[in-house]
Amino acid sequence: MACRQILRNLSFTILRKQGLNRSVSYSRSIATVQRQKRDYLRWKTQATFVRTMFIQTQDTPNPNSLKFVPGVQVLESGTIDFPNPQSSACSPLAKLLFRIDGVKGVFFGPDFITVTKADDDLDWQLMKPDIYATIMDFFSSNLPILTDEQPSSDTAIHPDDDETVLMIKELLDTRIRPTVQEDGGDIVYMGFEDGIVKLKMQGSCTSCPSSVVTLKSGVQNMLQFYIPEVLGVEQVEDEVDDINKLEFEKLEKSLEEKAGKSPET
């Protein structure tokens, strides 16, 4: 009886140890799989972070301009405007965005990209997927935003600036431009002559229906309040902008004439 009990106890002990060994081995297998899974997910997350980056869009006062916020730095400082494809030679990203049908203008800020479409008839819902894909693919390529040196700020201080110009530039930089940039645009200082401050609108402010109101009611009032020498504000357009506007008006007039001559059905 004693021998049988001893054999039974030994058998039970052996089986229990085998079970424990299987449990330990099984636990180790689970731990290995979980570790490998964590490593894979970590690698996958790092490899596809930019590809799956979350891009926010924000409306601007201009219905034809949309602000895209990729969640990463776009420019180290300042802003850059690309009003047409010809002006985008120094930026690979701007070039790619101009390849999208309907894109009229591109504007870069420190942490956002403003895209302006050609006209009201174009649907943002149809353009957004291509814009999202272009931005995500570009940031995953690690290419530089700009290939050439960034242009100097229009409000940079120059030795020949008088006291009034210095105050105008400081007020633009500290009070006016930050507010305008929040709406995806910018205001460029073009000069001060005979009491008139000449400014150029960029980004979402270009062709914005409320740009004149912004200049007169906002910018002009603030400049005149702090700087008595300022008599008014004038919006300036580049020669290229004037030519493009003139050609568009000619085309629009031609289409209207053709429509008027077409026989009624």
XYZ file of C-alpha atoms in Angstrom:
265
model
C 0.000 0.000 0.000
C 2.784 2.347 0.882
C 4.536 1.604 -2.419
C 1.325 2.275 -4.355
C 0.836 5.576 -2.540
C 4.424 6.582 -3.273
C 4.030 5.687 -6.964
C 0.739 7.620 -7.094
C 2.350 10.670 -5.510
C 5.319 10.442 -7.857
C 3.028 10.178 -10.878
C 0.990 13.159 -9.696
C 4.166 15.190 -9.129
C 5.509 14.313 -12.577
C 2.226 15.210 -14.275
C 2.014 18.474 -12.345
C 5.563 19.421 -13.353
C 4.811 18.569 -16.959
C 1.720 20.746 -16.762
C 3.707 23.568 -15.241
C 6.339 23.228 -17.936
C 3.652 23.369 -20.587
C 2.155 26.449 -18.889
C 5.542 28.134 -18.710
C 6.261 27.278 -22.323
C 2.808 28.457 -23.383
C 3.199 31.684 -21.396
C 6.569 32.290 -22.995
C 5.046 31.733 -26.430
C 2.293 34.265 -25.704
C 4.823 36.786 -24.393
C 6.974 36.335 -27.500
C 4.029 36.804 -29.826
C 2.837 39.868 -27.918
C 6.317 41.393 -27.980
C 6.646 40.752 -31.702
C 3.208 42.248 -32.239
C 4.136 45.364 -30.238
C 7.381 45.715 -32.197
C 5.518 45.378 -35.486
C 2.851 47.885 -34.513
C 5.521 50.310 -33.316
C 7.390 49.957 -36.616
C 4.196 50.239 -38.621
C 3.150 53.361 -36.713
C 6.522 55.003 -37.266
C 6.604 54.006 -40.927
C 3.111 55.209 -41.717
C 2.737 58.161 -39.342
C 3.106 60.763 -42.068
C 0.992 58.770 -44.502
C -1.868 58.695 -42.004
C -1.296 62.214 -40.668
C -4.470 63.992 -39.665
C -4.983 67.110 -41.761
C -7.511 69.611 -40.478
C -9.317 72.031 -42.760
C -10.545 75.448 -41.725
C -12.832 77.792 -43.608
C -11.607 81.293 -44.392
C -13.484 84.539 -45.086
C -12.866 83.790 -48.768
C -15.140 80.910 -49.904
C -12.647 80.090 -52.669
C -9.784 79.575 -50.197
C -9.409 76.729 -47.731
C -6.850 76.423 -44.948
C -5.155 73.022 -44.492
C -3.406 72.352 -41.157
C -1.180 69.231 -41.408
C -0.115 69.204 -37.756
C 3.575 69.633 -38.644
C 5.768 72.642 -39.295
C 5.456 74.065 -42.796
C 7.770 77.091 -42.559
C 10.236 78.022 -39.846
C 8.864 81.558 -39.855
C 6.991 84.034 -41.987
C 4.744 83.340 -44.954
C 5.200 82.755 -48.688
C 2.636 83.381 -51.400
C 2.453 81.560 -54.743
C -0.273 83.371 -56.716
C 0.350 81.317 -59.875
C 2.290 78.228 -61.056
C 5.123 80.371 -62.430
C 5.908 81.661 -58.943
C 6.262 78.158 -57.440
C 9.707 77.360 -58.878
C 11.342 77.421 -55.433
C 8.861 75.036 -53.769
C 8.359 71.366 -54.748
C 5.169 71.188 -52.663
C 3.638 74.253 -54.308
C 4.446 72.798 -57.737
C 2.632 69.570 -56.878
C -0.414 71.415 -55.558
C -0.656 73.465 -58.753
C -0.907 70.214 -60.732
C -4.312 69.602 -59.163
C -7.140 70.702 -61.423
C -8.753 73.901 -60.215
C -5.933 75.154 -57.964
C -5.338 78.846 -58.607
C -3.090 79.861 -55.702
C -1.016 78.367 -52.874
C 0.046 80.070 -49.662
C 2.347 78.775 -46.902
C 2.277 79.863 -43.258
C 4.295 78.569 -40.296
C 1.892 75.661 -39.677
C -0.700 75.807 -42.439
C -1.216 75.695 -46.199
C -3.910 77.773 -47.885
C -5.178 76.601 -51.260
C -7.268 78.891 -53.453
C -9.484 77.457 -56.185
C -10.096 79.111 -59.528
C -13.818 79.825 -59.253
C -17.032 79.224 -57.323
C -18.173 76.373 -59.574
C -15.377 74.053 -58.412
C -16.403 71.715 -55.588
C -14.082 71.487 -52.586
C -15.362 67.977 -51.868
C -13.943 66.826 -55.205
C -10.646 68.671 -54.766
C -9.919 67.782 -51.130
C -8.860 64.125 -51.680
C -6.154 65.142 -54.180
C -4.952 67.946 -51.906
C -4.823 65.623 -48.877
C -2.907 62.971 -50.831
C -0.436 65.506 -52.227
C 0.342 66.983 -48.809
C 0.716 63.575 -47.126
C 2.887 62.139 -49.900
C 5.120 65.195 -49.856
C 5.776 65.132 -46.113
C 6.519 61.396 -46.280
C 9.176 62.078 -48.944
C 11.283 64.254 -46.587
C 11.850 66.763 -49.394
C 12.422 70.406 -48.386
C 9.493 72.784 -48.582
C 11.738 75.341 -50.284
C 14.726 74.634 -52.501
C 15.967 78.225 -52.555
C 16.546 80.654 -49.723
C 13.324 82.001 -48.265
C 12.630 85.590 -49.375
C 13.239 88.249 -46.765
C 10.255 89.641 -44.942
C 8.557 92.640 -46.509
C 8.485 94.235 -43.072
C 12.210 93.796 -42.477
C 13.857 96.928 -41.127
C 16.060 98.834 -43.586
C 18.602 101.565 -42.790
C 16.752 104.112 -44.924
C 13.383 103.584 -43.198
C 12.147 106.732 -41.483
C 10.344 106.745 -38.133
C 6.869 106.571 -39.671
C 7.736 103.561 -41.849
C 9.297 101.823 -38.857
C 6.085 102.295 -36.864
C 3.963 101.054 -39.785
C 6.059 97.898 -40.169
C 6.053 97.219 -36.425
C 2.283 97.626 -36.211
C 1.757 95.347 -39.212
C 3.989 92.648 -37.706
C 2.650 92.770 -34.150
C -1.043 93.654 -34.469
C -2.345 93.133 -37.996
C -0.573 90.270 -39.770
C -1.022 87.663 -36.987
C -4.791 88.173 -37.116
C -4.908 87.939 -40.905
C -2.701 84.823 -40.885
C -5.186 83.063 -38.619
C -7.615 83.272 -41.550
C -5.076 81.705 -43.915
C -3.820 84.903 -45.517
C -1.343 87.712 -45.106
C -0.769 91.395 -45.844
C 2.445 92.497 -47.537
C 3.889 95.977 -47.058
C 4.591 97.520 -50.475
C 5.439 101.096 -49.561
C 4.410 104.395 -47.982
C 3.975 107.488 -50.124
C 2.150 110.792 -49.574
C 0.433 109.466 -46.463
C -0.858 106.327 -48.230
C 0.215 102.873 -47.063
C 0.371 100.452 -49.995
C -0.432 96.856 -49.128
C -0.811 93.626 -51.077
C -3.231 90.908 -50.012
C -2.078 87.279 -50.101
C -3.456 83.791 -49.532
C -7.134 83.667 -48.621
C -7.240 87.478 -48.723
C -6.638 87.450 -52.485
C -9.898 88.142 -54.333
C -11.755 87.829 -51.037
C -15.115 89.644 -51.109
C -14.386 91.192 -47.718
C -10.775 92.223 -48.448
C -11.729 95.855 -49.096
C -13.673 95.971 -45.834
C -10.698 94.418 -44.036
C -8.371 97.070 -45.412
C -10.579 100.078 -44.796
C -12.416 99.177 -41.592
C -9.686 97.142 -39.961
C -6.174 97.924 -41.163
C -6.654 101.580 -42.074
C -8.459 102.461 -38.847
C -5.790 100.805 -36.715
C -2.894 102.444 -38.576
C -4.530 105.875 -38.376
C -5.273 105.435 -34.676
C -1.618 104.804 -33.783
C 0.098 106.734 -36.592
C -1.409 110.172 -37.426
C 0.797 110.459 -40.539
C -1.219 107.690 -42.228
C -3.986 109.223 -44.358
C -5.218 106.044 -45.988
C -4.545 102.512 -47.206
C -4.387 101.348 -50.803
C -4.465 97.792 -52.125
C -1.722 97.018 -54.651
C -1.680 94.198 -57.194
C 1.313 92.803 -59.071
C 1.617 93.453 -62.780
C 1.121 89.726 -63.392
C -2.093 89.816 -61.374
C -3.341 92.758 -63.427
C -2.573 90.951 -66.694
C -4.286 87.759 -65.550
C -7.334 89.732 -64.417
C -7.496 91.583 -67.752
C -7.220 88.358 -69.758
C -9.927 86.740 -67.649
C -12.246 89.691 -68.206
C -11.631 89.464 -71.964
C -12.400 85.744 -71.951
C -15.533 86.272 -69.866
C -16.759 88.990 -72.245
C -16.076 86.780 -75.269
C -18.058 83.905 -73.776
C -20.971 86.210 -72.985
C -20.995 87.499 -76.571
C -20.967 83.964 -77.971
C -23.782 82.970 -75.645
C -25.806 85.979 -76.796
C -25.328 85.103 -80.462
C -26.183 81.405 -80.060
C -29.574 80.479 -81.585
C -32.391 79.752 -79.194
C -33.481 76.140 -78.921
